[in-house]
Amino acid sequence: MSTSDPARGLRLLSRPERPFWNPYVAGVALGVVLFLAFFITGNGLGASGGINRAIVWLEDLIVPDHIDNTAYLVGIAGGETNPFDSWVVYVALGTILGGLASGWFHGRLKVETNKGPNISVHRRWLFAFIGGALMGYGARFARGCTSGQALSGGAVLSAGSWLFMFAVFGGGYALAYFVRRAWN
Amino acid sequence: MAPFDLLGNLGTFWTYAVYLLIGAAFGAVLESAGFAKSTKLAAQFYFKDLTVLKVMFTAIVTAMVLLYLSSGLGWMDFDDVWVNPTYWWPGIVGGLIMGVGFIIGGFCPGTSLVAAATLKVDGVFFVLGAITGILAFGETVGLFEGFWNSSFAGRLTLFDWLHTSAGIVVIAVVLMALGMFWGGEWLEERFGGIPRADAPRGRYVGAGILVVLAVAVFFIGQPTNDDRWDRIAGEMETVLADREVQIHPGELLDLIHDNAIKVVILDCRDEGDFNLFHIWDARRVDCHDAIDVSATLHNEPDNTVIVTVSNDEGRATRLWKVLVADSVRNVYILEGGINHWIAVFDPEAVPAAGGDDELRYAFSAALGSSWPAADPDPEEFELEYTEKVVIEVAQAPAGGGCG
């Protein structure tokens, strides 16, 4: 447990690895965080919006004219608008920091690739990239990701968010059989 | 009352510090639940480990019960809470794409951030992919902008959609979640070899508490418009008495001709009076439909000014109260109503005697807004008035979840 196992990856800042929380306990904790977010700020949680704004910021540095001429991007970084002037950027940044802190505290901070037994590491990376691209595209399409739409919209009982949530699970289960070799 | 106006009270720096803290708690909980591990997330789709389902729905029902309880008890104004606007078809298509991405990539955007932060290489590749996908969306949305903005239903909750009360839906969602947990544990035992007997007994206590709280939400109910008015009545009666929201016909005319402002004129007189004469582009509304009207106004853009109109001010003031109690922003009353409007823009017309809030001008035909005074030319009138309209941007977030 104490040092890194080359087969499993390199563990940094070695601490004893602890088990995950019971899912119901984690759920209640997540629910309380979500409730407090709404109660204090009126906003829920979000992740993909923060990534989006970071990208648009970068784009604005390189091709500002392009931003000003694309309807969807103008609202985020058109003219003098600062894409970082949005709460969701700080929630996303906090998510990274909180994940890092918790990973370190629980001894789970280690360089590794989680994958099914029948898929090579490189193929897993490729799949992760493709899946991420689809997720990113879909999240913007649906105006929110699992955090911003499903979790936040679900808790306030937004009709569209509930339908969205079933669509996500539907899409996942529909394809699960065909990619079973990647995970099992 | 919650939610709080953070920017107004704390300034930008501390406001974003609060969001950073909320994000940190979010990230820490995701990590603690095991959501940085793609194999654990993907196992959801093979019924071997339903942690995703359990964590997600426990979180949703916990937050939901607490939110509707706070709103019911009057601790929090639900109208200031962001409810993701509903776009039916774009939501379904986006959701399906995400589901496919989930099972191929093994994360969702939030969990991939946590995975990358804890040095999972697959998480890093997923984040890079997500960046590519988001970038691609920004560049291609122009091709299907029509579809992307289609089937818009605005701020629509499940209980509005089903025409029932919030309490009923809260109870139903809690029971549905408990049913799913029961089914999920059964599937885990069957496909994942995780015996149900090993799960802590404490979860039954938790389930019991949830049901009790959901039933409490039902019995407490959500505040009615009258309750909401009572909460602000003291302050608002002063505003009315000081005539801070009664705007001169001249100011209304200038607003109508201000291209930066969208004016919604709500005429709450009887249909007969409305047909005889109304201001051009006015919308006639029945006073007892005020709540439904209010729901549509919540979807108006921030630069909207709403002006209530009656013959004098009686009915217009009652409508104003309903809208203000329902947290509609920028609502004003036409000072002196239609009678005052006609006196200003048709000085030749001679008023007759009439009771309070009655139309005191006679019309030869029901021409509605075809009378010249219904759409006066602002250039023709040099009017002196005190400007009262101050555009107040909704405190509720302008762009939710992933804006």
Coordinates of C-alpha atoms in Angstrom, one line a residue:
Chain A
M1 CA 0.0 0.0 0.0
S2 CA 2.8 2.4 0.8
T3 CA 4.8 2.7 -2.3
S4 CA 3.9 2.7 -6.0
D5 CA 3.2 -0.5 -7.8
P6 CA 4.5 -0.1 -11.3
A7 CA 1.7 -2.2 -12.7
R8 CA -1.0 0.0 -11.2
G9 CA 0.8 3.3 -11.7
L10 CA 2.8 5.9 -9.8
R11 CA 1.3 7.2 -6.6
L12 CA 2.4 10.7 -5.5
L13 CA 2.6 12.2 -2.1
S14 CA 2.0 8.8 -0.6
R15 CA -0.8 8.5 1.9
P16 CA -2.7 5.3 2.7
E17 CA -5.4 4.7 0.2
R18 CA -8.9 4.9 1.7
P19 CA -12.1 3.4 0.5
F20 CA -14.7 5.4 -1.3
W21 CA -17.6 6.8 0.7
N22 CA -20.8 4.8 0.8
P23 CA -22.8 6.0 -2.3
Y24 CA -25.8 7.1 -0.2
V25 CA -23.6 9.1 2.1
A26 CA -21.8 10.7 -0.8
G27 CA -25.2 11.4 -2.4
V28 CA -26.5 13.2 0.7
A29 CA -23.3 15.2 0.9
L30 CA -23.6 16.1 -2.8
G31 CA -27.2 17.0 -2.2
V32 CA -26.4 19.3 0.7
V33 CA -23.6 21.0 -1.4
L34 CA -26.1 21.5 -4.3
F35 CA -28.8 22.8 -1.9
L36 CA -26.3 25.3 -0.4
A37 CA -25.2 26.5 -3.8
F38 CA -28.8 27.3 -4.7
F39 CA -29.7 28.7 -1.3
I40 CA -26.7 31.0 -1.1
T41 CA -26.3 32.0 -4.7
G42 CA -29.4 31.1 -6.6
N43 CA -27.3 29.0 -9.0
G44 CA -26.7 25.3 -9.1
L45 CA -23.5 23.6 -10.1
G46 CA -21.8 23.5 -13.4
A47 CA -18.6 22.2 -15.1
S48 CA -18.7 22.2 -18.9
G49 CA -19.6 26.0 -18.9
G50 CA -16.4 26.7 -17.1
I51 CA -14.3 24.7 -19.6
N52 CA -16.2 26.4 -22.4
R53 CA -15.3 29.9 -21.2
A54 CA -11.7 29.0 -20.7
I55 CA -11.5 27.8 -24.3
V56 CA -13.3 30.9 -25.6
W57 CA -10.8 33.1 -23.6
L58 CA -8.0 31.4 -25.4
E59 CA -9.7 31.7 -28.7
D60 CA -10.2 35.4 -28.0
L61 CA -6.5 35.9 -27.5
I62 CA -5.7 34.3 -30.9
V63 CA -8.6 35.3 -33.1
P64 CA -10.7 38.1 -31.5
D65 CA -12.3 39.0 -34.8
H66 CA -13.6 35.5 -35.2
I67 CA -15.2 35.7 -31.7
D68 CA -16.9 39.0 -32.6
N69 CA -18.4 37.5 -35.7
T70 CA -19.8 34.3 -34.3
A71 CA -23.2 34.7 -32.7
Y72 CA -22.8 32.0 -30.1
L73 CA -19.4 33.3 -28.9
V74 CA -20.1 37.1 -28.9
G75 CA -22.1 36.7 -25.7
I76 CA -19.2 35.1 -23.9
A77 CA -16.2 37.1 -25.1
G78 CA -17.4 39.6 -27.7
G79 CA -15.8 43.0 -27.6
E80 CA -14.8 43.9 -24.1
T81 CA -16.7 41.0 -22.4
N82 CA -14.4 39.0 -20.2
P83 CA -15.2 35.3 -20.4
F84 CA -14.0 34.7 -16.9
D85 CA -16.6 37.1 -15.5
S86 CA -19.0 34.3 -14.8
W87 CA -19.6 32.2 -11.7
V88 CA -19.4 28.9 -13.5
V89 CA -15.7 29.4 -14.2
Y90 CA -15.0 29.6 -10.5
V91 CA -17.1 26.6 -9.7
A92 CA -15.2 24.6 -12.3
L93 CA -11.9 25.8 -10.9
G94 CA -13.0 24.9 -7.4
T95 CA -14.1 21.4 -8.6
I96 CA -10.5 20.8 -9.8
L97 CA -9.0 22.0 -6.6
G98 CA -11.5 20.1 -4.4
G99 CA -11.0 16.9 -6.4
L100 CA -7.2 17.3 -6.0
A101 CA -7.4 17.9 -2.3
S102 CA -9.7 15.0 -1.7
G103 CA -7.6 12.7 -3.9
W104 CA -4.5 13.6 -2.0
F105 CA -6.2 13.2 1.4
H106 CA -7.7 9.8 0.5
G107 CA -4.4 8.6 -0.9
R108 CA -5.8 8.3 -4.5
L109 CA -3.5 10.8 -6.1
K110 CA -1.7 8.6 -8.6
V111 CA -0.8 8.6 -12.3
E112 CA -2.8 5.7 -13.7
T113 CA -5.3 4.8 -16.5
N114 CA -8.5 3.1 -15.4
K115 CA -9.7 0.7 -18.1
G116 CA -11.4 -2.6 -18.7
P117 CA -9.2 -5.8 -18.8
N118 CA -9.6 -6.3 -22.6
I119 CA -8.6 -3.0 -23.9
S120 CA -5.1 -1.5 -24.4
V121 CA -4.0 1.6 -22.6
H122 CA -3.6 3.5 -25.9
R123 CA -7.0 2.5 -27.1
R124 CA -8.5 3.5 -23.8
W125 CA -7.0 7.0 -24.2
L126 CA -8.4 7.2 -27.7
F127 CA -11.8 6.2 -26.5
A128 CA -11.6 8.7 -23.6
F129 CA -10.8 11.5 -26.1
I130 CA -13.6 10.5 -28.5
G131 CA -16.1 10.2 -25.6
G132 CA -14.9 13.5 -24.2
A133 CA -15.5 15.2 -27.6
L134 CA -19.0 13.8 -27.8
M135 CA -19.7 14.8 -24.2
G136 CA -18.4 18.3 -24.8
Y137 CA -20.4 18.7 -28.0
G138 CA -23.6 17.2 -26.4
A139 CA -23.2 19.2 -23.2
R140 CA -23.2 22.5 -25.2
F141 CA -26.0 21.2 -27.4
A142 CA -28.2 20.4 -24.4
R143 CA -27.2 23.7 -22.6
G144 CA -25.6 21.9 -19.7
C145 CA -23.8 18.8 -18.7
T146 CA -24.6 16.2 -16.1
S147 CA -23.8 18.8 -13.3
G148 CA -25.5 21.8 -14.7
Q149 CA -28.5 20.2 -16.3
A150 CA -29.2 16.8 -14.7
L151 CA -28.1 17.4 -11.2
S152 CA -29.0 21.1 -10.8
G153 CA -32.0 21.1 -13.1
G154 CA -33.2 17.8 -11.6
A155 CA -33.2 19.2 -8.1
V156 CA -35.3 22.2 -8.9
L157 CA -37.6 20.0 -11.0
S158 CA -37.0 21.6 -14.4
A159 CA -39.1 19.6 -16.9
G160 CA -36.4 19.8 -19.6
S161 CA -33.7 18.7 -17.3
W162 CA -35.6 15.5 -16.4
L163 CA -36.1 14.7 -20.0
F164 CA -32.5 15.4 -20.7
M165 CA -31.4 13.1 -17.9
F166 CA -33.4 10.2 -19.3
A167 CA -31.9 10.9 -22.7
V168 CA -28.4 10.6 -21.3
F169 CA -29.1 7.3 -19.6
G170 CA -31.0 6.2 -22.7
G171 CA -28.0 7.0 -25.0
G172 CA -25.6 5.3 -22.6
Y173 CA -27.6 2.1 -22.2
A174 CA -28.4 1.9 -25.9
L175 CA -24.7 1.8 -26.8
A176 CA -23.4 0.0 -23.8
Y177 CA -23.8 -3.5 -25.4
F178 CA -21.7 -2.5 -28.4
V179 CA -18.7 -1.2 -26.4
R180 CA -18.8 -3.9 -23.8
R181 CA -15.4 -5.0 -24.7
A182 CA -14.0 -1.7 -23.7
W183 CA -15.1 -2.1 -20.1
N184 CA -15.5 -5.8 -19.3
Chain B
M1 CA -34.1 36.3 2.2
A2 CA -32.1 33.7 0.3
P3 CA -30.8 33.4 -2.3
F4 CA -28.6 36.4 -1.6
D5 CA -27.4 39.2 -3.9
L6 CA -23.7 38.2 -3.5
L7 CA -22.3 40.6 -6.1
G8 CA -24.2 43.5 -4.6
N9 CA -23.1 42.7 -1.0
L10 CA -19.7 41.2 -1.3
G11 CA -18.3 42.5 -4.6
T12 CA -16.8 40.5 -7.4
F13 CA -13.8 39.1 -5.5
W14 CA -15.6 37.5 -2.6
T15 CA -18.5 36.4 -4.7
Y16 CA -16.2 34.4 -6.9
A17 CA -14.5 33.1 -3.7
V18 CA -17.8 31.8 -2.6
Y19 CA -18.3 30.0 -5.9
L20 CA -14.8 28.6 -5.7
L21 CA -15.6 27.2 -2.3
I22 CA -18.8 25.6 -3.6
G23 CA -16.9 24.2 -6.5
A24 CA -14.2 22.8 -4.1
A25 CA -16.9 21.1 -2.0
F26 CA -18.4 19.7 -5.2
G27 CA -15.1 18.3 -6.4
A28 CA -14.2 16.8 -3.1
V29 CA -17.6 15.0 -2.9
L30 CA -17.3 13.7 -6.4
E31 CA -13.8 12.4 -5.7
S32 CA -14.9 10.8 -2.4
A33 CA -17.7 9.0 -4.2
G34 CA -15.2 7.4 -6.5
F35 CA -16.2 9.4 -9.6
A36 CA -12.6 9.9 -10.7
K37 CA -12.6 6.3 -11.7
S38 CA -14.0 5.7 -15.1
T39 CA -14.4 1.9 -14.6
K40 CA -16.7 2.6 -11.7
L41 CA -18.8 5.1 -13.7
A42 CA -19.0 2.8 -16.7
A43 CA -20.1 -0.2 -14.6
Q44 CA -23.4 1.7 -14.1
F45 CA -24.3 0.7 -17.7
Y46 CA -23.6 -3.0 -17.1
F47 CA -25.6 -3.1 -13.9
K48 CA -22.5 -4.2 -11.9
D49 CA -22.0 -1.1 -9.8
L50 CA -24.9 1.4 -9.6
T51 CA -23.0 4.1 -7.6
V52 CA -23.7 6.7 -10.3
L53 CA -27.4 6.2 -10.0
K54 CA -27.4 6.1 -6.2
V55 CA -25.2 9.2 -5.7
M56 CA -26.9 11.2 -8.4
F57 CA -30.5 10.5 -7.3
T58 CA -29.7 10.7 -3.6
A59 CA -28.2 14.1 -4.3
I60 CA -31.2 15.2 -6.4
V61 CA -33.8 14.2 -3.9
T62 CA -31.9 15.6 -0.9
A63 CA -31.4 19.0 -2.6
M64 CA -34.9 19.0 -3.9
V65 CA -36.5 18.3 -0.5
L66 CA -34.4 21.0 1.1
L67 CA -35.0 23.5 -1.6
Y68 CA -38.8 23.1 -1.6
L69 CA -38.9 23.0 2.2
S70 CA -37.0 26.3 2.4
S71 CA -39.2 27.8 -0.2
G72 CA -42.4 26.6 1.5
L73 CA -41.2 27.9 4.9
G74 CA -40.5 31.3 3.3
W75 CA -36.7 31.2 3.9
M76 CA -35.9 31.3 0.2
D77 CA -37.5 32.9 -2.8
F78 CA -37.8 30.2 -5.4
D79 CA -38.4 32.7 -8.2
D80 CA -34.8 33.9 -7.7
V81 CA -33.5 30.3 -8.1
W82 CA -32.2 29.4 -11.5
V83 CA -34.4 26.8 -13.2
N84 CA -32.8 25.5 -16.4
P85 CA -35.0 26.7 -19.3
T86 CA -36.6 23.9 -21.2
Y87 CA -35.8 23.3 -24.9
W88 CA -37.3 20.0 -25.5
W89 CA -35.7 18.7 -28.7
P90 CA -32.2 20.2 -28.3
G91 CA -32.2 18.7 -24.8
I92 CA -33.1 15.2 -26.0
V93 CA -30.5 15.3 -28.9
G94 CA -27.8 16.7 -26.7
G95 CA -28.6 14.2 -23.9
L96 CA -28.4 11.2 -26.4
I97 CA -25.0 12.5 -27.7
M98 CA -23.8 12.8 -24.1
G99 CA -25.0 9.3 -23.2
V100 CA -23.0 7.9 -26.1
G101 CA -20.0 10.0 -25.1
F102 CA -20.4 8.8 -21.5
I103 CA -20.2 5.1 -22.3
I104 CA -17.4 5.5 -24.8
G105 CA -15.3 7.9 -22.7
G106 CA -16.2 6.8 -19.2
F107 CA -16.8 10.3 -17.7
C108 CA -19.0 13.3 -17.8
P109 CA -17.4 16.8 -17.9
G110 CA -17.6 17.3 -14.1
T111 CA -16.1 14.0 -13.1
S112 CA -13.4 14.2 -15.8
L113 CA -12.1 17.4 -14.2
V114 CA -11.8 15.5 -10.9
A115 CA -10.2 12.6 -12.7
A116 CA -7.6 14.8 -14.4
A117 CA -7.0 16.6 -11.1
T118 CA -6.2 13.3 -9.4
L119 CA -3.8 12.4 -12.3
K120 CA -5.9 9.8 -14.1
V121 CA -4.5 9.8 -17.6
D122 CA -7.8 8.7 -19.2
G123 CA -9.4 11.7 -17.4
V124 CA -6.8 14.0 -19.0
F125 CA -7.6 12.6 -22.4
F126 CA -11.3 13.0 -21.8
V127 CA -10.8 16.6 -20.8
L128 CA -8.8 17.2 -24.0
G129 CA -11.6 15.6 -25.9
A130 CA -14.3 17.7 -24.2
I131 CA -12.3 20.8 -25.0
T132 CA -12.3 19.8 -28.7
G133 CA -16.0 19.0 -28.6
I134 CA -16.9 22.3 -26.9
L135 CA -14.8 24.1 -29.4
A136 CA -16.4 22.3 -32.3
F137 CA -19.9 23.2 -31.0
G138 CA -19.1 26.9 -30.8
E139 CA -17.9 26.7 -34.4
T140 CA -20.8 24.7 -35.8
V141 CA -23.9 25.8 -33.8
G142 CA -24.4 28.5 -36.5
L143 CA -25.3 25.8 -38.9
F144 CA -28.4 24.6 -36.9
E145 CA -29.2 27.6 -34.8
G146 CA -32.9 27.3 -35.7
F147 CA -33.1 23.8 -34.3
W148 CA -30.9 24.7 -31.3
N149 CA -33.4 27.4 -30.3
S150 CA -36.5 25.4 -31.1
S151 CA -39.2 23.9 -28.8
F152 CA -38.5 26.5 -26.2
A153 CA -40.8 26.2 -23.1
G154 CA -38.9 28.7 -20.8
R155 CA -38.9 28.2 -17.1
L156 CA -41.0 25.1 -16.8
T157 CA -41.1 22.9 -13.7
L158 CA -42.5 19.4 -13.7
F159 CA -45.4 20.5 -11.5
D160 CA -46.3 23.3 -13.9
W161 CA -46.1 21.0 -16.8
L162 CA -48.2 18.3 -15.1
H163 CA -50.6 21.0 -13.6
T164 CA -50.2 19.7 -10.1
S165 CA -48.6 21.0 -6.9
A166 CA -44.9 21.0 -6.1
G167 CA -45.5 18.8 -3.0
I168 CA -47.1 16.0 -5.1
V169 CA -44.1 15.9 -7.5
V170 CA -41.6 16.0 -4.6
I171 CA -43.3 13.0 -3.0
A172 CA -43.4 11.2 -6.4
V173 CA -39.8 11.8 -7.1
V174 CA -38.7 10.6 -3.7
L175 CA -40.7 7.4 -4.1
M176 CA -39.4 6.9 -7.6
A177 CA -35.8 7.4 -6.4
L178 CA -36.3 4.9 -3.5
G179 CA -37.8 2.4 -6.0
M180 CA -34.8 2.9 -8.2
F181 CA -32.4 2.3 -5.3
W182 CA -34.2 -0.9 -4.5
G183 CA -34.0 -2.0 -8.1
G184 CA -30.4 -0.9 -8.4
E185 CA -29.4 -3.0 -5.4
W186 CA -31.2 -6.0 -6.8
L187 CA -29.3 -5.6 -10.1
E188 CA -26.0 -5.1 -8.3
E189 CA -26.6 -8.4 -6.4
R190 CA -27.5 -10.2 -9.6
F191 CA -24.9 -8.8 -12.0
G192 CA -22.2 -7.4 -9.8
G193 CA -22.2 -9.9 -7.0
I194 CA -22.6 -7.3 -4.3
P195 CA -24.8 -8.8 -1.6
R196 CA -27.6 -6.4 -0.4
A197 CA -27.3 -7.7 3.1
D198 CA -23.9 -6.0 3.4
A199 CA -25.3 -2.5 2.8
P200 CA -25.6 -0.5 6.0
R201 CA -29.0 -0.6 7.7
G202 CA -28.8 3.2 8.2
R203 CA -30.0 3.7 4.7
Y204 CA -33.5 2.7 5.7
V205 CA -33.5 5.5 8.3
G206 CA -32.3 7.9 5.6
A207 CA -35.1 6.8 3.3
G208 CA -37.6 7.3 6.1
I209 CA -36.4 10.8 6.8
L210 CA -36.7 11.6 3.1
V211 CA -40.2 10.4 2.9
V212 CA -41.2 12.4 6.1
L213 CA -39.6 15.5 4.7
A214 CA -41.3 15.1 1.3
V215 CA -44.7 14.7 3.0
A216 CA -43.9 17.8 5.0
V217 CA -43.2 19.7 1.8
F218 CA -46.6 18.6 0.6
F219 CA -48.5 19.8 3.7
I220 CA -46.6 23.0 4.1
G221 CA -47.2 23.9 0.5
Q222 CA -45.6 26.6 -1.5
P223 CA -46.3 30.3 -0.8
T224 CA -49.3 31.7 -2.6
N225 CA -49.2 35.0 -4.2
D226 CA -51.0 36.5 -1.2
D227 CA -48.4 35.1 1.2
R228 CA -45.6 36.5 -1.0
W229 CA -47.3 39.9 -1.1
D230 CA -47.7 39.9 2.7
R231 CA -43.9 39.4 3.0
I232 CA -43.2 42.6 1.1
A233 CA -46.4 44.5 1.7
G234 CA -44.8 46.9 4.2
E235 CA -42.1 48.1 1.9
M236 CA -44.2 48.1 -1.2
E237 CA -47.2 50.1 0.2
T238 CA -44.6 52.9 0.9
V239 CA -43.4 52.7 -2.7
L240 CA -47.0 53.0 -3.9
A241 CA -47.8 55.8 -1.5
D242 CA -44.7 57.7 -2.5
R243 CA -45.7 57.4 -6.1
E244 CA -42.3 55.9 -7.1
V245 CA -43.8 53.5 -9.6
Q246 CA -46.6 55.5 -11.2
I247 CA -45.2 56.8 -14.4
H248 CA -46.4 59.8 -16.4
P249 CA -47.9 59.0 -19.9
G250 CA -45.1 61.0 -21.4
E251 CA -42.5 58.7 -19.8
L252 CA -44.4 55.7 -21.1
L253 CA -44.5 57.2 -24.6
D254 CA -40.8 57.8 -24.6
L255 CA -40.1 54.3 -23.4
I256 CA -42.2 52.9 -26.2
H257 CA -40.1 54.8 -28.6
D258 CA -36.8 53.8 -26.9
N259 CA -35.2 51.1 -29.1
A260 CA -33.2 49.8 -26.2
I261 CA -36.2 49.0 -24.1
K262 CA -38.9 46.4 -24.6
V263 CA -42.2 47.7 -23.3
V264 CA -45.1 45.3 -22.4
I265 CA -48.3 47.2 -21.7
L266 CA -50.8 45.1 -19.7
D267 CA -54.3 46.5 -20.0
C268 CA -56.5 45.0 -17.3
R269 CA -59.8 46.8 -18.2
D270 CA -63.0 45.1 -19.4
E271 CA -63.1 44.0 -22.9
G272 CA -65.7 46.7 -23.8
D273 CA -63.4 49.6 -22.7
F274 CA -60.4 47.9 -24.3
N275 CA -62.3 47.7 -27.7
L276 CA -63.3 51.3 -27.5
F277 CA -59.8 52.6 -26.9
H278 CA -56.4 51.2 -25.9
I279 CA -52.8 52.2 -26.3
W280 CA -51.2 50.7 -29.4
D281 CA -49.7 47.3 -28.8
A282 CA -51.3 46.9 -25.4
R283 CA -52.1 43.4 -24.3
R284 CA -55.5 42.9 -22.6
V285 CA -55.3 40.6 -19.5
D286 CA -57.9 39.5 -17.1
C287 CA -57.1 40.2 -13.5
H288 CA -57.8 36.7 -12.4
D289 CA -55.3 35.4 -15.0
A290 CA -52.6 37.6 -13.5
I291 CA -50.6 34.6 -12.2
D292 CA -50.5 33.0 -15.6
V293 CA -49.5 36.3 -17.2
S294 CA -46.8 36.7 -14.6
A295 CA -45.3 33.3 -15.6
T296 CA -44.9 34.4 -19.2
L297 CA -43.3 37.7 -18.1
H298 CA -40.5 35.8 -16.3
N299 CA -39.2 34.8 -19.7
E300 CA -39.0 38.3 -21.0
P301 CA -35.5 39.8 -21.5
D302 CA -33.8 41.9 -18.9
N303 CA -34.5 45.2 -20.7
T304 CA -38.3 44.7 -20.5
V305 CA -40.4 47.3 -18.8
I306 CA -43.9 46.2 -17.8
V307 CA -46.6 48.9 -17.4
T308 CA -50.0 48.0 -16.0
V309 CA -52.9 50.1 -17.2
S310 CA -56.6 50.6 -16.2
N311 CA -59.0 53.5 -16.6
D312 CA -57.6 55.2 -13.5
E313 CA -55.2 53.3 -11.2
G314 CA -57.3 50.9 -9.1
R315 CA -57.2 47.7 -11.2
A316 CA -53.7 48.5 -12.5
T317 CA -52.4 48.7 -9.0
R318 CA -54.0 45.4 -8.0
L319 CA -52.3 43.8 -11.1
W320 CA -49.0 45.5 -10.2
K321 CA -49.2 43.9 -6.7
V322 CA -49.7 40.4 -8.1
L323 CA -46.8 40.8 -10.5
V324 CA -44.4 42.3 -7.9
A325 CA -45.3 39.6 -5.4
D326 CA -44.4 37.1 -8.1
S327 CA -40.9 38.7 -8.4
V328 CA -41.5 40.1 -11.9
R329 CA -39.0 43.0 -12.3
N330 CA -39.5 46.5 -13.7
V331 CA -43.2 46.7 -13.3
Y332 CA -44.8 50.2 -13.3
I333 CA -48.3 51.7 -13.3
L334 CA -49.6 54.2 -15.8
E335 CA -50.2 57.3 -13.7
G336 CA -53.9 58.2 -13.9
G337 CA -54.5 55.4 -16.3
I338 CA -56.2 55.7 -19.7
N339 CA -58.2 58.8 -18.6
H340 CA -54.9 60.6 -17.9
W341 CA -53.4 59.3 -21.2
I342 CA -56.3 60.7 -23.3
A343 CA -56.2 64.0 -21.4
V344 CA -52.5 64.3 -22.3
F345 CA -52.5 63.2 -25.9
D346 CA -56.0 64.3 -27.0
P347 CA -56.4 67.7 -25.2
E348 CA -59.5 68.5 -27.2
A349 CA -61.5 65.6 -25.9
V350 CA -63.9 66.5 -23.1
P351 CA -64.2 64.1 -20.2
A352 CA -67.6 63.3 -18.7
A353 CA -68.3 62.5 -15.1
G354 CA -67.7 58.9 -14.0
G355 CA -66.9 56.7 -11.0
D356 CA -63.4 55.6 -9.9
D357 CA -61.6 53.5 -12.5
E358 CA -64.2 54.1 -15.2
L359 CA -63.6 55.3 -18.7
R360 CA -64.6 59.0 -18.7
Y361 CA -64.4 59.6 -22.4
A362 CA -67.0 58.8 -25.0
F363 CA -66.1 57.2 -28.3
S364 CA -68.2 57.1 -31.4
A365 CA -66.9 53.7 -32.5
A366 CA -64.9 50.8 -31.0
L367 CA -61.7 51.5 -32.9
G368 CA -59.4 50.1 -30.3
S369 CA -55.9 51.4 -31.1
S370 CA -56.9 53.1 -34.3
W371 CA -57.5 56.4 -32.6
P372 CA -54.7 58.9 -33.1
A373 CA -54.2 59.2 -29.3
A374 CA -53.5 55.5 -29.2
D375 CA -50.2 55.9 -30.9
P376 CA -49.1 59.5 -30.5
D377 CA -46.0 60.9 -32.2
P378 CA -43.5 61.8 -29.5
E379 CA -42.2 64.7 -31.6
E380 CA -45.5 66.5 -31.3
F381 CA -45.6 66.6 -27.5
E382 CA -43.3 68.6 -25.3
L383 CA -44.0 66.9 -22.0
E384 CA -42.5 67.6 -18.6
Y385 CA -42.3 64.6 -16.2
T386 CA -40.1 63.1 -13.6
E387 CA -38.4 60.0 -14.8
K388 CA -39.1 57.0 -12.5
V389 CA -38.2 53.9 -14.5
V390 CA -34.9 52.4 -13.3
I391 CA -34.1 49.1 -15.0
E392 CA -33.4 46.5 -12.4
V393 CA -31.6 43.4 -13.7
A394 CA -33.0 40.2 -12.2
Q395 CA -30.9 39.0 -9.3
A396 CA -31.6 35.4 -10.4
P397 CA -28.7 34.1 -12.5
A398 CA -28.7 35.1 -16.1
G399 CA -27.1 31.9 -17.4
G400 CA -27.4 28.8 -15.4
G401 CA -25.6 25.5 -15.1
C402 CA -23.3 25.7 -18.0
G403 CA -23.9 29.2 -19.3

